[in-house]
Coordinates of C-alpha atoms in Angstrom, one line a residue:
M1 CA 0.0 0.0 0.0
H2 CA 2.9 2.4 0.8
S3 CA 4.3 2.0 -2.7
L4 CA 0.9 2.3 -4.3
G5 CA 0.3 5.5 -2.4
W6 CA 3.6 7.0 -3.5
S7 CA 3.0 6.0 -7.1
S8 CA -0.4 7.7 -7.1
K9 CA 1.1 10.9 -5.7
L10 CA 3.8 10.9 -8.3
I11 CA 1.4 10.3 -11.2
S12 CA -0.8 13.1 -9.9
R13 CA 2.3 15.4 -9.7
A14 CA 3.3 14.4 -13.2
L15 CA -0.2 15.3 -14.6
R16 CA -0.2 18.6 -12.7
S17 CA 3.2 19.5 -14.1
G18 CA 1.7 19.2 -17.6
F19 CA -0.5 22.2 -16.9
S20 CA 2.6 24.4 -16.1
A21 CA 2.8 25.2 -19.8
L22 CA -0.8 26.4 -20.1
L23 CA -0.2 30.0 -19.0
E24 CA 2.7 30.3 -21.5
T25 CA 0.6 28.7 -24.2
A26 CA -2.3 31.0 -23.5
T27 CA 0.0 34.0 -23.6
N28 CA 1.4 32.9 -27.0
V29 CA -2.1 32.5 -28.4
T30 CA -3.1 36.0 -27.2
S31 CA 0.0 37.6 -28.6
N32 CA -0.6 36.0 -32.0
S33 CA -4.1 37.2 -32.2
G34 CA -3.3 40.8 -31.7
G35 CA -2.7 41.8 -35.4
S36 CA -5.2 42.3 -38.1
K37 CA -4.3 39.0 -39.6
S38 CA -3.3 36.0 -37.4
R39 CA 0.0 34.4 -38.3
P40 CA 0.3 30.6 -38.3
H41 CA 1.3 29.3 -34.8
F42 CA 1.2 26.2 -32.6
I43 CA -1.0 25.7 -29.6
S44 CA 1.1 23.2 -27.8
V45 CA 1.1 21.2 -24.5
V46 CA 3.3 18.5 -23.0
C47 CA 2.8 15.4 -20.8
G48 CA 4.9 12.4 -19.9
F49 CA 6.1 9.9 -17.3
P50 CA 9.4 8.3 -16.4
K51 CA 9.5 4.5 -16.6
D52 CA 10.4 4.2 -12.9
F53 CA 8.7 6.8 -10.6
L54 CA 10.6 5.7 -7.5
T55 CA 14.1 6.2 -8.9
S56 CA 13.5 9.1 -11.2
K57 CA 13.9 12.7 -10.0
Y58 CA 11.6 15.3 -11.5
K59 CA 13.3 18.0 -13.5
P60 CA 11.7 20.5 -15.9
G61 CA 12.0 19.3 -19.5
K62 CA 12.7 15.7 -18.5
Y63 CA 10.7 12.5 -18.0
G64 CA 13.3 9.9 -16.9
E65 CA 15.8 9.6 -19.8
D66 CA 13.5 11.5 -22.2
S67 CA 13.9 15.2 -22.7
W68 CA 11.8 17.8 -24.5
F69 CA 11.5 21.5 -25.3
K70 CA 9.1 23.9 -27.0
T71 CA 9.8 27.5 -27.8
S72 CA 8.8 30.3 -30.1
T73 CA 10.3 33.3 -32.0
S74 CA 8.5 35.9 -34.0
N75 CA 9.0 33.8 -37.1
A76 CA 8.8 30.2 -35.8
D77 CA 7.4 27.7 -33.3
V78 CA 9.7 24.8 -32.4
L79 CA 9.1 21.4 -30.7
G80 CA 11.6 18.8 -29.9
V81 CA 12.1 15.5 -28.1
A82 CA 15.1 13.3 -27.3
D83 CA 15.4 9.8 -25.8
G84 CA 18.7 8.9 -24.0
V85 CA 19.7 5.3 -24.7
G86 CA 19.2 3.4 -21.4
G87 CA 21.9 0.8 -21.9
W88 CA 24.5 3.4 -20.6
R89 CA 23.3 2.9 -17.1
S90 CA 25.2 -0.4 -16.8
Y91 CA 28.4 1.8 -17.3
G92 CA 27.4 4.2 -14.5
I93 CA 26.3 6.8 -17.0
D94 CA 23.0 8.7 -16.7
P95 CA 21.5 8.6 -20.3
G96 CA 19.2 11.5 -19.4
E97 CA 22.1 14.0 -19.2
F98 CA 22.9 13.5 -22.9
S99 CA 19.3 14.0 -24.1
S100 CA 18.8 16.9 -21.8
F101 CA 21.9 18.8 -23.0
L102 CA 20.8 18.3 -26.6
M103 CA 17.3 19.7 -26.1
K104 CA 18.4 22.6 -23.9
T105 CA 21.0 23.6 -26.4
C106 CA 18.5 23.3 -29.3
E107 CA 16.1 25.6 -27.4
R108 CA 18.8 28.2 -26.8
L109 CA 20.0 28.1 -30.4
V110 CA 16.5 28.8 -31.7
H111 CA 16.9 32.3 -30.2
C112 CA 20.2 33.0 -31.9
V113 CA 20.5 35.4 -34.7
N114 CA 21.5 32.8 -37.3
F115 CA 18.7 30.4 -36.6
N116 CA 17.2 29.1 -39.9
P117 CA 13.6 27.8 -39.5
Q118 CA 14.0 25.7 -42.7
R119 CA 17.0 23.7 -41.3
P120 CA 16.1 22.0 -38.0
V121 CA 18.9 19.5 -38.7
N122 CA 21.3 22.4 -38.0
L123 CA 19.9 22.6 -34.5
L124 CA 20.8 19.0 -33.9
A125 CA 24.2 19.4 -35.6
Y126 CA 25.2 22.5 -33.6
S127 CA 23.9 21.1 -30.3
Y128 CA 25.8 17.9 -30.9
C129 CA 29.0 19.8 -31.7
E130 CA 28.6 21.8 -28.5
L131 CA 28.2 18.6 -26.5
L132 CA 31.4 17.2 -28.0
E133 CA 33.3 20.3 -27.0
Q134 CA 32.3 20.3 -23.3
K135 CA 35.3 20.3 -21.0
K136 CA 33.6 17.7 -18.8
P137 CA 32.4 15.0 -21.2
I138 CA 28.7 14.3 -21.4
L139 CA 28.8 10.6 -22.2
G140 CA 26.0 8.5 -23.7
S141 CA 23.8 8.6 -26.7
S142 CA 20.3 9.7 -27.7
T143 CA 17.7 9.7 -30.5
A144 CA 16.1 13.1 -31.3
C145 CA 13.3 14.7 -33.3
V146 CA 12.9 18.5 -33.9
L147 CA 10.0 20.1 -35.7
V148 CA 9.8 23.7 -36.8
L149 CA 6.7 25.7 -38.0
N150 CA 8.0 28.5 -40.2
R151 CA 5.3 31.2 -39.8
E152 CA 6.4 33.0 -43.0
N153 CA 5.2 30.3 -45.3
S154 CA 3.0 28.0 -43.1
T155 CA 5.4 25.1 -43.6
V156 CA 6.8 22.6 -41.2
Y157 CA 10.4 21.4 -41.4
T158 CA 11.5 18.3 -39.5
A159 CA 14.7 16.5 -38.6
N160 CA 14.5 13.0 -37.0
I161 CA 17.3 10.7 -36.0
G162 CA 16.4 7.3 -34.5
D163 CA 13.0 6.1 -33.3
S164 CA 11.5 9.2 -31.7
G165 CA 9.2 10.9 -34.2
F166 CA 6.1 12.8 -35.2
M167 CA 2.7 12.3 -36.8
V168 CA 0.4 14.9 -38.4
V169 CA -3.4 14.3 -38.6
R170 CA -5.8 16.2 -40.9
R171 CA -9.5 15.4 -41.5
G172 CA -9.3 12.2 -39.7
E173 CA -6.3 10.8 -41.6
I174 CA -2.5 10.6 -41.0
V175 CA -1.1 12.9 -43.7
H176 CA 2.6 13.0 -42.6
K177 CA 4.7 10.9 -40.2
S178 CA 8.3 10.1 -39.6
E179 CA 9.9 6.8 -40.3
E180 CA 12.0 4.9 -37.8
Q181 CA 15.7 4.8 -38.4
Q182 CA 17.1 1.5 -37.2
H183 CA 20.5 -0.2 -37.7
Y184 CA 18.7 -3.4 -36.7
F185 CA 15.7 -4.3 -34.4
N186 CA 15.6 -2.2 -31.3
T187 CA 18.9 -0.4 -32.2
P188 CA 18.0 3.0 -33.5
F189 CA 20.2 5.6 -35.1
Q190 CA 21.7 7.8 -32.4
L191 CA 24.0 10.6 -31.6
S192 CA 26.8 9.4 -29.3
L193 CA 29.8 10.2 -27.2
P194 CA 31.2 6.9 -25.9
P195 CA 33.7 6.7 -23.0
P196 CA 37.4 6.6 -24.0
G197 CA 38.4 3.2 -25.5
H198 CA 34.8 2.3 -26.5
D199 CA 34.7 4.2 -29.8
H200 CA 34.8 1.0 -31.9
N201 CA 32.1 -0.8 -29.8
V202 CA 29.4 2.0 -29.9
L203 CA 27.1 3.0 -32.7
S204 CA 27.5 6.7 -33.4
D205 CA 25.6 8.4 -36.3
S206 CA 26.2 11.8 -37.7
P207 CA 23.5 14.5 -37.5
D208 CA 23.6 14.5 -41.3
S209 CA 22.0 11.0 -41.1
A210 CA 18.8 12.5 -39.8
D211 CA 15.7 12.2 -42.0
T212 CA 14.4 15.6 -43.1
L213 CA 11.0 16.5 -44.4
S214 CA 9.0 19.7 -45.2
F215 CA 5.3 20.1 -45.8
P216 CA 2.7 22.8 -45.7
V217 CA 0.2 22.8 -42.8
K218 CA -3.4 23.9 -42.6
D219 CA -5.5 25.4 -39.9
G220 CA -6.6 22.7 -37.4
D221 CA -3.9 20.2 -38.2
V222 CA -2.9 18.1 -35.2
I223 CA 0.8 17.3 -34.6
L224 CA 2.2 14.7 -32.2
V225 CA 5.9 14.7 -31.4
A226 CA 6.8 11.8 -29.1
T227 CA 9.5 9.4 -28.0
D228 CA 9.4 5.7 -28.8
G229 CA 7.7 5.0 -25.5
V230 CA 4.5 6.2 -27.2
F231 CA 5.0 4.6 -30.7
D232 CA 6.2 1.2 -29.3
N233 CA 3.1 0.9 -27.1
V234 CA 0.2 2.6 -28.7
P235 CA -1.1 1.2 -32.0
E236 CA -1.4 3.7 -34.8
K237 CA -5.2 3.3 -35.0
L238 CA -5.5 4.2 -31.3
L239 CA -3.2 7.2 -31.8
L240 CA -5.3 8.4 -34.8
D241 CA -8.6 7.9 -32.9
M242 CA -7.3 10.2 -30.1
L243 CA -5.7 12.8 -32.3
K244 CA -8.6 13.3 -34.7
E245 CA -10.7 14.3 -31.7
V246 CA -8.7 17.5 -31.2
E247 CA -8.5 18.7 -34.8
G248 CA -9.1 22.4 -34.8
V249 CA -9.0 22.6 -31.0
T250 CA -7.6 25.9 -29.7
D251 CA -8.4 25.5 -26.1
P252 CA -5.1 24.5 -24.4
V253 CA -6.9 22.9 -21.5
K254 CA -8.7 20.5 -23.7
L255 CA -5.5 19.8 -25.6
Q256 CA -3.7 19.2 -22.3
M257 CA -6.4 16.6 -21.3
T258 CA -5.8 14.7 -24.5
A259 CA -2.1 14.8 -24.0
N260 CA -2.5 13.5 -20.5
S261 CA -4.8 10.7 -21.7
L262 CA -2.4 9.7 -24.4
A263 CA 0.6 9.6 -22.1
L264 CA -1.4 7.5 -19.5
M265 CA -2.6 5.1 -22.2
A266 CA 1.0 4.6 -23.4
R267 CA 2.2 4.0 -19.8
S268 CA -0.6 1.6 -19.1
L269 CA 0.0 -0.5 -22.2
S270 CA 3.7 -0.5 -21.7
F271 CA 3.2 -2.5 -18.5
D272 CA 0.5 -4.8 -19.9
S273 CA 2.2 -8.2 -20.3
E274 CA -0.8 -9.6 -22.4
F275 CA -1.1 -6.8 -24.9
M276 CA 0.2 -7.3 -28.4
S277 CA 2.0 -4.0 -28.7
P278 CA 3.6 -2.5 -31.8
F279 CA 7.0 -3.3 -30.2
A280 CA 6.0 -7.0 -29.8
I281 CA 4.7 -7.2 -33.3
N282 CA 7.9 -5.8 -34.7
A283 CA 9.9 -8.2 -32.5
R284 CA 8.0 -11.2 -34.0
R285 CA 8.8 -9.9 -37.5
N286 CA 12.4 -10.2 -36.5
N287 CA 11.9 -13.8 -35.2
I288 CA 11.8 -12.8 -31.5
N289 CA 8.9 -14.3 -29.6
A290 CA 7.6 -11.4 -27.6
T291 CA 4.3 -10.4 -26.1
G292 CA 3.3 -7.3 -24.1
G293 CA 4.2 -3.7 -24.0
K294 CA 7.7 -2.2 -23.6
P295 CA 8.2 -0.4 -20.3
D296 CA 9.8 2.9 -21.1
D297 CA 9.8 6.6 -20.4
I298 CA 6.9 8.4 -22.1
T299 CA 7.0 11.9 -23.6
V300 CA 4.0 13.5 -25.5
V301 CA 4.3 16.9 -27.1
L302 CA 0.9 17.7 -28.7
A303 CA 0.1 20.7 -30.9
T304 CA -2.6 22.1 -33.1
V305 CA -2.0 24.6 -35.9
A306 CA -3.9 27.9 -35.8
I307 CA -3.9 30.1 -38.9

């Protein structure tokens, strides 16, 4: 009962923390509606959970080994997620430090003079370079996905490396989505900095390996940016059913409730040993007899487009 009580409190705290972005979101909406013609912008919210509540310390912008950011300039709205590779814990390395540094640096670089909203891959590349240049090495590796809405032309530009990703829903259909980048099953592309002497034993991909896409968006489009804890556990049809319910929604509270529900669904399914999850289906395609969800950190960044 003691553990259950603590888990309930931590889940409640995680859900409440999701509402911390509402004031900022509402402010952004107000500022964008002040002109004679509204410029394209995101209304965005965040929710997530660490895999292990009892050992994970809450930090803004992090859920366990997952990290995220969302920020805006006068010309762009930017969303990003990153997932630190958990295998580094066996080496005494906190995988969340790598992903957190990437996302915090991406967020800072968005506000630099030379930020190019048509080149989100540059954010990943420059952030990774800064990480490599740190005097105190930040060891580990991470997947990452960054998505930019360029308000000048109502076009979204994306860069994705690994198995985090995004999905865009319009009129009840998925119109755009990222594709997983895998070296082989359950081994995604990743940005890495291995410990000295381990260079030849660790996969390390260049930011140039990221998949990049661009596409115009329309008023009411729904955009999900998430880590693999969501995509490995929630079937695409269930994702679509939830996302199409918030098409055109401009109320950040309603959007937040959907993000909360989606994150809770992903977490619940991840610990369901009987559920045939997308992860288990992919494992069987690779001749691995698997059933159930994949326990993991969960990060959901949910946005709608207002034009």
